[in-house]
Amino acid sequence: MTVSLDARVPAGPLADKWNRHRFEMKLVNPANKRKNTIVVVGSGLAGGAAAATMAELGYNVKCFCFQDSPRRAHSIAAQGGINAAKNYQNDGDSVYRLFYDTIKGGDFRSREGNVYRLAELSVNIIDQCVAQGVPFAREYGGLLANRSFGGAQVSRTFYARGQTGQQLLLGAYQALERQIALGGVKMFPRTEMLDLVVIEGVARGIVTRNLVTGTVESHAADAVVLATGGYGNVFYLSTNAQGCNATAIWRAYKRGAAFANPCFTQIHPTCIPVSGGHQSKLTLMSESLRNDGRVWVPKSQGDKRDPRQIPEGERDYFLERKYPSFGNLAPRDIASRAAKEVCDEGRGVGESGLGVYLDFSDAIKRLGSDVIRERYGNLFDIYQRITDENPYEVPMRIYPAVHYTMGGLWVDYDLMSTVPGLHVTGEANFSDHGANRLGASALMQGLADGYFIIPNTIGNYLASHKPAKVDASHPSFRDAENAVAERTKKLLSIKGKRTVSSFHRELGKIMWDYCGMSRNESGLKHALQTIPELRTEFWRDVNVPGSGVELNQSLERAGRVADFLELGELMCIDALHRTESCGGHFREESQTPEGEALRDDAKFSYVAAWEYAGEGRSPILNKEPLVFENVKLSQRSYK
């Protein structure tokens, strides 16, 4: 082991850890905060909230995003809701229950201290967002409404119809714009981070490329925060926007930041099925739909009748049959594998046979179409525009697709990576969700990290370390700029015959086939032979037209796909080494007689944190043992 994996979780009772830690932190004097510059990469919920909050505290903040506006951050795509343990429904919820559901939902592969803090802060998030004017749905009496999501038997999900992420992002965006106007935040849109600058082992800034002009610039800082989202687009087809990428965290990994649990990727069960080879992304139908929609397939193989013509007795409501306690709200990994299972049996629906029905007819009969329209109207409209089918009249067709990544850069309790001064928030880190994230918890983590955690912990870092002042004239910045320029020159000089997209699509198929919803030893070994060959061909035969001193989206994508070709290999290495099944990581060799995931707690109750060992060398595995003092390890069951 060459990197330190000290999680620095505070001692003491679980419920006291965060408050005690905050009291014991060193503080930065208000007059000294303006002497510190913090770089925030990403402007979604985690990044936007962090940038706005730290600027409100008095720090000088530089915030970067590759979109033309922070409002286009991918956080808007989280439609269904945000969890919080408010117990407004008086149905037995509590901070501890949210903590336990999250630990269990992650199949006991996450850190107790971090998860409890997340549950504890969830109640503050709702108050913050209501104060910002986020239009959460309300009950008749005026209280905020709740609905249920997967993996829980209580209603704790706050929502704004089917556009919760967008409304929460507008709240963070308004706070961010306030600080931009006041001069606390300097915003850099259309700017992509291409390298992390590390000086004497400490993160001191980033190198960026202006995506409009091609200008490469350095930005020095006293601390760096990465809030750049997940890496699901390594699969090519996913529910992520096309621009979502792993470049920021991957370049940080190659500068010394350990990458934790990269094989822990989430498959979402309610995605509109693939319609053909022309697609470059998939569209998610919110998990909230499973509150009122019932999932089923015909009982007979090859039954291609109109679903309205299939009698009730000839339908298999397989989630309700297999998981009666949770039914259609079984967690995402379990619901996804169940859908794949019935399709593999030949009972899938649609032309491809890769689909199951999500049927609202019972709910419409019970509640009326106006209530369903009020709850999910915009989601139904999206579905109809894409498929030309009216879900009020015929069942939706859905199938699992890559959605979220639980893995990410390793961070300690303070959200700092193995590179001092480099902090990582939101989906870009690994910290809270273990091997499977529960629905409506992504928004919760992003805002907890951005509004409440990083503004506290980054002050503790700055007060404790007092980093010496450096600027962009330091030789380390020049070296990083030269490395970026050399990489750009190399990509443009190849002049091959294949497009960037063709390589990305081929990589995505390899990843989906061999490291997707299920994995096995022979498939992973095949992927580990094939991916390096594809990467070699990429650097020999890719065609990147244009130049590096102008708007060049082919160049942007080429750099991102080059990183995916390396990250995909690390994901397969991680999946091969973990010879157990847990959450979204399903090894076919490790399952119960009923086909459920079978953990091996004796061998794998740890975080796998991979360390970059250099070009052409195998990554080094470091292990952070997971200690469970407050929950009992048990076979995960939703039956």
XYZ file of C-alpha atoms in Angstrom:
639
model
C 0.000 0.000 0.000
C 1.411 3.388 -1.014
C -1.587 5.651 -0.426
C -3.186 6.368 2.922
C -6.793 5.249 3.346
C -7.456 6.782 6.733
C -11.182 7.477 6.595
C -10.894 9.803 9.604
C -14.390 8.959 10.810
C -14.819 10.645 14.223
C -15.024 8.470 17.316
C -18.076 8.340 19.534
C -21.769 7.453 19.116
C -23.067 7.453 15.539
C -25.581 10.233 16.173
C -22.925 12.510 17.689
C -20.119 12.127 15.150
C -20.919 15.010 12.797
C -21.821 17.653 15.389
C -18.820 16.730 17.497
C -16.565 16.807 14.447
C -17.846 20.226 13.411
C -17.128 21.595 16.877
C -13.607 20.173 16.873
C -12.764 21.494 13.395
C -10.358 24.355 13.003
C -11.988 27.472 11.571
C -10.850 30.133 9.129
C -11.285 33.681 10.398
C -13.902 35.546 8.297
C -11.320 38.161 7.341
C -8.955 35.418 6.159
C -11.485 33.538 4.053
C -11.228 36.091 1.255
C -7.492 35.379 1.090
C -8.237 31.801 -0.010
C -9.150 30.761 -3.553
C -11.112 27.567 -4.143
C -11.614 25.955 -7.540
C -14.922 24.085 -8.012
C -15.216 21.923 -11.119
C -18.859 21.240 -11.946
C -21.960 23.361 -11.405
C -24.692 20.814 -10.762
C -26.277 20.334 -7.362
C -23.046 19.340 -5.612
C -20.836 21.880 -7.386
C -23.308 24.734 -7.646
C -24.354 24.419 -4.003
C -20.721 24.208 -2.867
C -19.594 27.200 -4.927
C -22.508 29.358 -3.788
C -22.186 28.396 -0.131
C -18.413 28.847 0.074
C -18.703 32.241 -1.616
C -21.415 33.209 0.887
C -18.907 32.334 3.607
C -16.374 34.702 2.082
C -14.037 32.509 0.035
C -12.976 33.469 -3.490
C -14.433 30.793 -5.732
C -13.775 29.895 -9.348
C -16.459 27.602 -10.766
C -16.068 25.709 -14.061
C -18.556 23.859 -16.252
C -18.372 22.580 -19.815
C -21.979 23.614 -20.524
C -22.925 27.106 -21.678
C -24.741 27.675 -18.365
C -24.807 26.046 -14.911
C -28.520 25.536 -15.514
C -27.684 22.778 -17.995
C -25.928 20.585 -15.425
C -27.122 17.002 -15.559
C -28.707 17.223 -12.092
C -31.864 18.337 -13.865
C -32.329 14.778 -15.126
C -33.061 13.406 -11.634
C -36.804 13.703 -12.038
C -38.511 11.730 -9.321
C -37.607 13.246 -5.982
C -35.252 13.721 -3.048
C -35.242 11.666 0.156
C -35.393 13.196 3.617
C -36.249 11.738 7.007
C -38.856 14.348 7.966
C -41.528 11.744 8.840
C -44.285 14.086 7.681
C -46.446 11.045 6.948
C -46.065 9.757 10.533
C -45.440 6.341 9.022
C -42.470 5.301 11.147
C -39.637 7.095 9.365
C -36.617 8.484 11.197
C -33.023 9.492 10.590
C -31.943 6.055 11.758
C -34.377 4.294 9.413
C -33.115 6.295 6.431
C -29.575 5.446 7.524
C -30.431 1.741 7.774
C -32.338 1.642 4.475
C -29.358 3.262 2.727
C -26.827 0.853 4.285
C -29.029 -2.115 3.412
C -29.855 -0.776 -0.053
C -26.113 -0.489 -0.718
C -25.768 -4.158 0.285
C -23.581 -3.326 3.300
C -20.727 -1.928 1.263
C -20.699 1.671 2.508
C -19.242 3.498 5.504
C -21.591 3.846 8.489
C -20.359 7.281 9.547
C -20.826 8.900 6.146
C -24.248 7.356 5.595
C -25.609 8.427 8.981
C -24.426 11.990 8.373
C -26.228 11.948 5.018
C -29.478 10.837 6.665
C -29.017 13.411 9.424
C -28.481 16.288 6.989
C -31.392 15.271 4.757
C -33.856 17.158 6.974
C -31.821 20.374 6.629
C -31.799 20.101 2.840
C -35.580 20.343 2.608
C -35.676 23.425 4.827
C -32.929 25.058 2.761
C -34.664 24.369 -0.534
C -38.091 25.494 0.669
C -36.488 28.742 1.822
C -35.044 29.136 -1.679
C -38.508 28.766 -3.175
C -38.286 25.254 -4.608
C -41.927 24.402 -5.458
C -42.284 21.026 -3.780
C -45.663 19.349 -4.123
C -47.973 19.946 -1.174
C -50.877 18.165 0.448
C -54.325 19.767 0.695
C -53.511 21.242 4.100
C -50.333 22.889 2.863
C -47.736 20.451 4.193
C -45.103 19.158 1.821
C -46.200 15.971 0.079
C -44.260 12.699 0.039
C -44.275 9.592 -2.098
C -42.493 6.254 -1.933
C -39.381 5.126 -3.769
C -37.604 1.798 -4.097
C -36.033 0.083 -1.119
C -38.198 1.777 1.515
C -41.491 1.001 3.194
C -42.129 4.608 4.198
C -42.963 7.693 2.160
C -39.980 10.016 2.479
C -39.468 11.296 -1.062
C -40.169 15.012 -1.623
C -40.913 15.956 -5.223
C -41.901 18.664 -7.667
C -44.020 16.681 -10.118
C -41.576 14.892 -12.403
C -38.975 17.655 -12.501
C -37.503 17.651 -9.011
C -33.870 17.815 -10.133
C -34.569 20.799 -12.342
C -36.319 22.724 -9.572
C -33.592 21.953 -7.030
C -30.950 23.002 -9.541
C -32.754 26.304 -10.102
C -32.543 26.917 -6.354
C -28.791 26.260 -6.318
C -28.367 28.210 -9.564
C -30.078 31.290 -8.095
C -27.763 31.132 -5.068
C -24.796 30.749 -7.417
C -25.880 33.646 -9.653
C -26.275 35.855 -6.591
C -22.643 35.248 -5.732
C -21.520 35.713 -9.331
C -23.197 39.134 -9.289
C -21.566 40.008 -5.951
C -18.142 38.936 -7.174
C -17.749 35.991 -4.804
C -17.793 33.480 -7.660
C -16.100 33.850 -11.021
C -17.894 31.553 -13.458
C -16.124 29.799 -16.342
C -18.727 28.219 -18.647
C -17.750 26.268 -21.776
C -14.520 25.323 -19.989
C -13.287 21.764 -19.470
C -10.800 20.604 -16.854
C -8.069 18.557 -18.534
C -5.553 18.084 -15.731
C -5.009 18.426 -11.995
C -1.879 20.244 -10.839
C -0.196 18.662 -7.826
C 2.731 20.478 -6.174
C 4.735 18.718 -3.462
C 1.945 16.167 -3.141
C -0.838 18.723 -2.692
C -3.573 19.724 -5.173
C -2.962 23.357 -6.123
C -5.067 23.971 -9.218
C -6.244 22.771 -12.606
C -5.494 23.148 -16.306
C -8.493 23.883 -18.542
C -9.386 24.292 -22.192
C -11.838 26.943 -23.367
C -14.167 24.904 -25.559
C -14.995 27.858 -27.812
C -11.538 29.303 -28.465
C -9.322 26.329 -27.618
C -7.274 28.427 -25.181
C -5.461 26.336 -22.555
C -5.190 28.063 -19.160
C -4.022 27.314 -15.635
C -5.901 28.240 -12.471
C -4.111 28.118 -9.127
C -6.027 27.558 -5.897
C -5.648 26.745 -2.233
C -8.032 23.798 -2.611
C -9.811 22.022 -5.458
C -13.324 20.527 -5.390
C -14.415 18.088 -8.089
C -18.197 17.829 -8.520
C -18.279 16.392 -12.029
C -20.801 13.575 -11.755
C -20.526 9.918 -12.669
C -18.968 7.820 -15.399
C -21.998 5.896 -16.721
C -21.272 7.006 -20.291
C -18.415 4.512 -20.410
C -21.249 2.211 -21.578
C -22.044 4.589 -24.494
C -25.793 4.016 -24.092
C -26.940 5.282 -20.710
C -29.486 7.659 -19.230
C -26.751 10.296 -18.910
C -26.531 13.280 -21.224
C -24.006 12.802 -24.033
C -21.659 15.358 -22.523
C -21.330 13.573 -19.182
C -17.811 12.231 -18.855
C -15.138 10.988 -16.469
C -12.216 13.125 -17.589
C -11.858 15.268 -14.463
C -11.831 12.373 -12.009
C -9.759 10.184 -14.332
C -7.046 12.808 -14.758
C -7.077 13.235 -10.963
C -6.699 9.459 -10.596
C -3.618 9.587 -12.789
C -2.238 12.323 -10.514
C -2.552 10.164 -7.410
C -6.208 10.125 -6.307
C -7.336 6.572 -5.536
C -10.385 5.320 -7.485
C -12.802 3.368 -5.277
C -15.142 0.536 -6.285
C -15.228 1.382 -10.020
C -17.255 -1.751 -10.836
C -20.204 -0.580 -8.693
C -22.504 0.747 -11.423
C -26.269 1.003 -11.232
C -28.749 -0.272 -13.764
C -32.090 1.578 -13.619
C -35.143 -0.617 -14.309
C -37.437 2.007 -15.857
C -35.823 3.210 -19.062
C -37.430 3.449 -22.476
C -36.091 0.406 -24.409
C -33.479 0.750 -27.138
C -35.166 1.284 -30.499
C -32.207 0.817 -32.827
C -28.540 1.327 -33.601
C -29.076 5.034 -34.294
C -29.390 5.970 -30.614
C -26.649 7.789 -28.744
C -28.395 7.889 -25.351
C -31.378 6.453 -23.530
C -34.270 8.160 -21.767
C -35.111 7.473 -18.156
C -38.653 7.166 -16.889
C -38.583 8.196 -13.232
C -38.706 5.562 -10.509
C -41.599 7.542 -9.037
C -43.786 5.953 -11.731
C -43.496 2.641 -9.902
C -45.682 4.093 -7.135
C -48.736 3.761 -9.358
C -47.526 1.682 -12.302
C -47.544 -2.128 -12.080
C -44.763 -4.077 -13.775
C -45.739 -7.221 -15.688
C -45.104 -9.510 -18.649
C -47.235 -12.206 -20.258
C -47.065 -15.593 -18.547
C -46.502 -17.324 -21.892
C -43.380 -17.040 -23.996
C -43.674 -15.148 -27.277
C -47.088 -13.624 -26.488
C -47.193 -10.616 -28.844
C -50.842 -9.640 -28.344
C -51.814 -6.066 -27.620
C -51.360 -5.781 -23.828
C -54.971 -4.637 -23.461
C -56.059 -7.967 -24.940
C -54.136 -10.083 -22.426
C -56.482 -11.139 -19.575
C -55.483 -10.541 -15.965
C -55.002 -14.261 -15.352
C -52.423 -14.477 -18.148
C -50.206 -11.708 -16.739
C -47.225 -12.166 -14.441
C -46.744 -9.252 -12.060
C -43.318 -10.674 -11.341
C -42.057 -8.037 -8.857
C -45.207 -8.363 -6.768
C -44.894 -12.160 -6.974
C -41.209 -12.369 -6.041
C -40.993 -9.477 -3.551
C -44.424 -9.148 -1.942
C -43.233 -6.852 0.874
C -41.885 -4.223 -1.530
C -43.591 -5.201 -4.788
C -43.024 -2.784 -7.642
C -40.822 -0.636 -5.389
C -38.086 -3.222 -4.987
C -34.609 -1.611 -5.197
C -33.228 -0.833 -8.614
C -30.644 -3.591 -8.871
C -33.157 -6.253 -7.849
C -35.936 -4.930 -10.116
C -33.503 -4.698 -13.042
C -32.256 -8.266 -12.708
C -35.829 -9.514 -12.369
C -36.773 -7.747 -15.631
C -33.739 -9.223 -17.403
C -34.668 -12.667 -16.105
C -38.182 -12.680 -17.577
C -36.879 -11.302 -20.874
C -34.212 -14.010 -20.984
C -37.042 -16.518 -20.536
C -38.613 -15.227 -23.760
C -41.440 -13.324 -22.119
C -40.180 -9.832 -22.910
C -42.428 -7.423 -24.820
C -41.956 -5.153 -27.811
C -40.332 -5.961 -31.129
C -36.958 -6.717 -29.588
C -38.340 -8.735 -26.686
C -36.225 -6.580 -24.394
C -38.956 -4.831 -22.463
C -41.579 -5.229 -19.744
C -44.820 -3.356 -19.214
C -45.338 -0.549 -16.691
C -49.124 -0.386 -16.528
C -51.172 2.474 -15.041
C -54.641 1.177 -15.873
C -55.438 0.106 -12.299
C -54.281 3.464 -10.905
C -56.310 5.376 -13.494
C -59.405 3.355 -12.594
C -58.811 3.951 -8.888
C -57.755 7.591 -8.928
C -58.797 8.971 -12.293
C -56.605 10.183 -15.150
C -56.542 13.750 -13.785
C -54.721 12.628 -10.613
C -52.207 10.605 -12.620
C -51.704 13.571 -14.952
C -51.111 15.848 -11.973
C -48.498 13.454 -10.536
C -46.665 12.398 -13.681
C -47.972 14.453 -16.582
C -44.646 15.684 -17.919
C -43.160 12.161 -17.743
C -46.095 10.761 -19.701
C -45.636 13.530 -22.276
C -41.937 12.678 -22.675
C -42.780 8.999 -23.160
C -45.431 9.737 -25.778
C -43.161 12.087 -27.745
C -40.428 9.458 -27.918
C -42.515 6.337 -28.564
C -45.702 7.741 -30.155
C -47.682 5.661 -27.652
C -50.182 7.112 -25.159
C -49.416 5.695 -21.673
C -52.853 6.725 -20.436
C -54.275 4.158 -22.862
C -51.561 1.494 -23.272
C -48.880 0.394 -20.794
C -45.422 1.912 -21.022
C -42.626 -0.388 -22.161
C -39.483 -0.212 -20.042
C -36.150 -2.032 -19.781
C -33.074 -1.633 -17.551
C -30.279 0.731 -18.579
C -27.083 2.142 -17.104
C -27.941 5.117 -14.922
C -25.653 5.916 -11.983
C -22.207 5.021 -10.713
C -21.679 4.302 -7.031
C -17.919 4.078 -7.521
C -15.783 7.193 -7.772
C -12.729 8.809 -6.283
C -12.030 7.638 -2.734
C -12.686 10.261 -0.063
C -12.419 10.354 3.709
C -15.095 11.628 6.118
C -14.179 15.197 5.145
C -14.677 14.357 1.433
C -10.958 14.728 0.740
C -9.252 12.333 -1.659
C -5.891 10.663 -1.203
C -4.364 13.826 -2.715
C -4.386 16.469 0.055
C -6.357 19.526 -0.974
C -8.418 17.638 -3.575
C -12.008 17.247 -2.393
C -14.674 15.290 -4.275
C -18.448 15.659 -3.911
C -21.660 14.162 -5.237
C -21.616 11.286 -7.722
C -17.928 11.887 -8.444
C -16.995 10.296 -5.105
C -17.774 6.813 -3.809
C -18.774 7.625 -0.275
C -22.431 7.026 0.527
C -24.198 4.418 -1.577
C -22.162 1.237 -1.356
C -22.951 -1.229 -4.128
C -26.393 0.179 -4.991
C -27.995 3.604 -4.605
C -31.598 3.855 -3.510
C -33.854 5.976 -5.681
C -34.129 9.690 -4.772
C -30.826 9.609 -2.871
C -28.607 11.172 -5.552
C -30.089 14.647 -5.102
C -29.871 14.166 -1.358
C -26.155 13.385 -1.459
C -25.302 16.163 -3.921
C -26.974 18.836 -1.811
C -25.747 17.480 1.508
C -22.176 17.539 0.188
C -22.535 20.956 -1.417
C -24.559 22.957 1.091
C -23.566 21.421 4.410
C -20.449 19.232 4.359
C -17.749 20.664 2.105
C -18.165 24.301 3.295
C -17.307 23.034 6.798
C -14.597 20.514 6.000
C -12.707 22.640 3.490
C -12.282 25.304 6.158
C -10.811 22.691 8.464
C -8.338 21.713 5.727
C -7.296 25.298 5.014
C -6.898 26.168 8.690
C -4.943 22.995 9.415
C -2.601 23.016 6.421
C -2.210 26.727 5.623
C -1.043 26.050 2.044
C 1.718 28.334 0.761
C 0.731 30.715 -1.993
C 1.454 29.626 -5.557
C 0.306 31.053 -8.859
C -0.022 29.799 -12.407
C 3.610 30.720 -13.166
C 4.823 27.752 -11.103
C 6.700 25.186 -13.254
C 4.199 22.454 -12.354
C 1.460 24.396 -14.159
C 3.685 24.783 -17.228
C 4.399 21.050 -17.197
C 0.694 20.223 -16.984
C -0.149 22.656 -19.785
C 2.528 21.083 -21.966
C 1.131 17.611 -21.270
C -2.359 18.791 -22.300
C -0.983 20.388 -25.471
C 0.979 17.251 -26.355
C -2.092 15.047 -25.903
C -4.160 17.384 -28.083
C -1.474 17.396 -30.762
C -1.319 13.604 -30.720
C -5.100 13.195 -31.103
C -5.190 15.616 -34.044
C -2.199 14.057 -35.788
C -3.437 10.472 -36.088
C -5.683 11.138 -39.125
C -7.141 7.647 -39.039
C -10.272 6.240 -40.647
C -12.590 5.634 -37.683
C -14.770 8.173 -35.904
C -14.575 8.772 -32.180
C -18.181 7.612 -31.819
C -17.447 4.259 -33.441
C -14.826 3.513 -30.804
C -17.114 4.688 -28.015
C -19.976 2.534 -29.279
C -17.721 -0.541 -29.509
C -16.380 0.025 -25.994
C -19.918 0.447 -24.698
C -21.006 -2.900 -26.163
C -18.041 -4.659 -24.562
C -18.831 -3.089 -21.201
C -22.563 -3.866 -21.396
C -22.037 -7.467 -22.519
C -19.311 -8.374 -20.037
C -19.473 -5.845 -17.181
C -23.138 -4.863 -17.284
C -26.144 -6.272 -15.443
C -24.273 -9.494 -14.700
C -20.613 -10.447 -14.866
C -18.647 -13.704 -14.861
C -14.988 -14.614 -14.845
C -14.679 -15.659 -18.482
C -16.539 -12.581 -19.748
C -14.462 -10.175 -17.679
C -11.237 -11.823 -18.837
C -12.436 -11.495 -22.417
C -13.163 -7.792 -21.852
C -9.720 -7.307 -20.321
C -8.186 -8.760 -23.467
C -10.420 -6.822 -25.862
C -10.357 -3.330 -24.318
C -6.562 -2.850 -24.554
C -6.714 -3.982 -28.173
C -9.454 -1.442 -28.868
C -7.465 1.253 -27.109
C -4.411 0.488 -29.249
C -6.545 0.738 -32.381
C -8.003 4.045 -31.152
C -4.572 5.652 -30.868
C -3.662 4.268 -34.293
C -6.800 4.831 -36.347
C -9.065 7.496 -34.798
C -9.949 10.480 -36.951
C -10.276 13.822 -35.179
C -10.937 16.585 -37.734
C -10.346 20.303 -37.159
C -7.797 21.957 -34.918
C -7.184 22.605 -31.247
C -7.550 26.383 -31.419
C -11.266 26.546 -32.164
C -14.590 25.021 -31.203
C -14.002 21.331 -31.899
C -16.490 18.904 -30.413
C -14.765 15.932 -32.041
C -11.629 16.806 -30.107
C -13.608 17.116 -26.854
C -15.167 13.704 -27.368
C -11.895 12.102 -28.392
C -10.259 13.077 -25.111
C -13.232 11.796 -23.127
C -13.405 8.488 -25.008
C -9.661 7.993 -24.562
C -10.250 8.253 -20.807
C -13.214 5.860 -20.993
C -11.007 3.309 -22.747
C -8.719 3.324 -19.711
C -11.469 3.552 -17.095
C -13.385 0.635 -18.658
C -10.380 -1.590 -18.136
C -10.120 -0.584 -14.463
C -13.828 -1.334 -13.987
C -13.335 -4.851 -15.351
C -10.228 -5.392 -13.194
C -12.250 -4.387 -10.132
C -15.207 -6.591 -11.118
C -12.924 -9.569 -11.722
C -11.168 -9.288 -8.366
C -14.456 -9.046 -6.398
C -15.630 -12.660 -6.566
C -18.863 -11.957 -4.714
C -22.193 -10.476 -5.698
C -23.366 -7.313 -3.979
C -25.876 -4.706 -5.108
C -25.290 -3.699 -8.716
C -22.236 -5.982 -8.964
C -23.726 -9.382 -9.807
C -21.196 -12.166 -10.325
C -23.011 -15.134 -11.833
C -20.760 -17.507 -9.883
C -21.991 -16.034 -6.601
C -25.752 -16.269 -6.172
C -28.278 -17.923 -3.883
C -30.430 -20.861 -5.076
C -33.189 -18.273 -5.694
C -30.878 -16.281 -7.979
C -30.258 -13.402 -5.556
C -26.904 -11.711 -4.949
C -24.656 -13.642 -2.546
C -22.126 -11.536 -0.622
C -18.883 -12.819 0.857
C -18.444 -10.638 3.928
C -15.446 -12.597 5.198
C -13.393 -11.713 2.128
C -14.873 -8.555 0.626
C -16.201 -6.300 3.374
C -13.925 -3.490 2.234
C -13.660 -0.552 -0.134
C -11.410 -1.392 -3.088
C -9.361 1.755 -3.749
C -7.211 1.461 -6.868
C -4.010 3.430 -7.216
C -2.501 4.443 -10.558
C 0.893 2.789 -10.965
C 1.975 4.370 -14.233
C 1.512 3.833 -17.965
C 1.352 0.143 -18.871
C 1.431 -1.062 -15.262
C -1.317 -2.841 -13.359
C -3.117 -0.627 -10.829
C -2.409 -1.235 -7.147
C -5.238 -2.417 -4.912
C -5.587 -0.724 -1.526
C -8.289 -1.812 0.916
C -10.281 0.193 3.447
C -11.972 -2.295 5.813
C -15.650 -1.600 6.469
C -16.590 -1.857 10.134
C -20.236 -2.263 11.123
C -20.878 -1.317 14.739
C -24.508 -0.193 14.462
C -26.082 -2.513 11.886
C -25.941 -6.265 11.680
C -24.655 -7.764 8.449
C -27.437 -9.894 7.006
C -28.619 -11.364 3.737
C -30.413 -8.549 1.937
C -34.063 -9.465 1.493
C -37.047 -7.530 0.164
C -39.468 -10.458 0.202
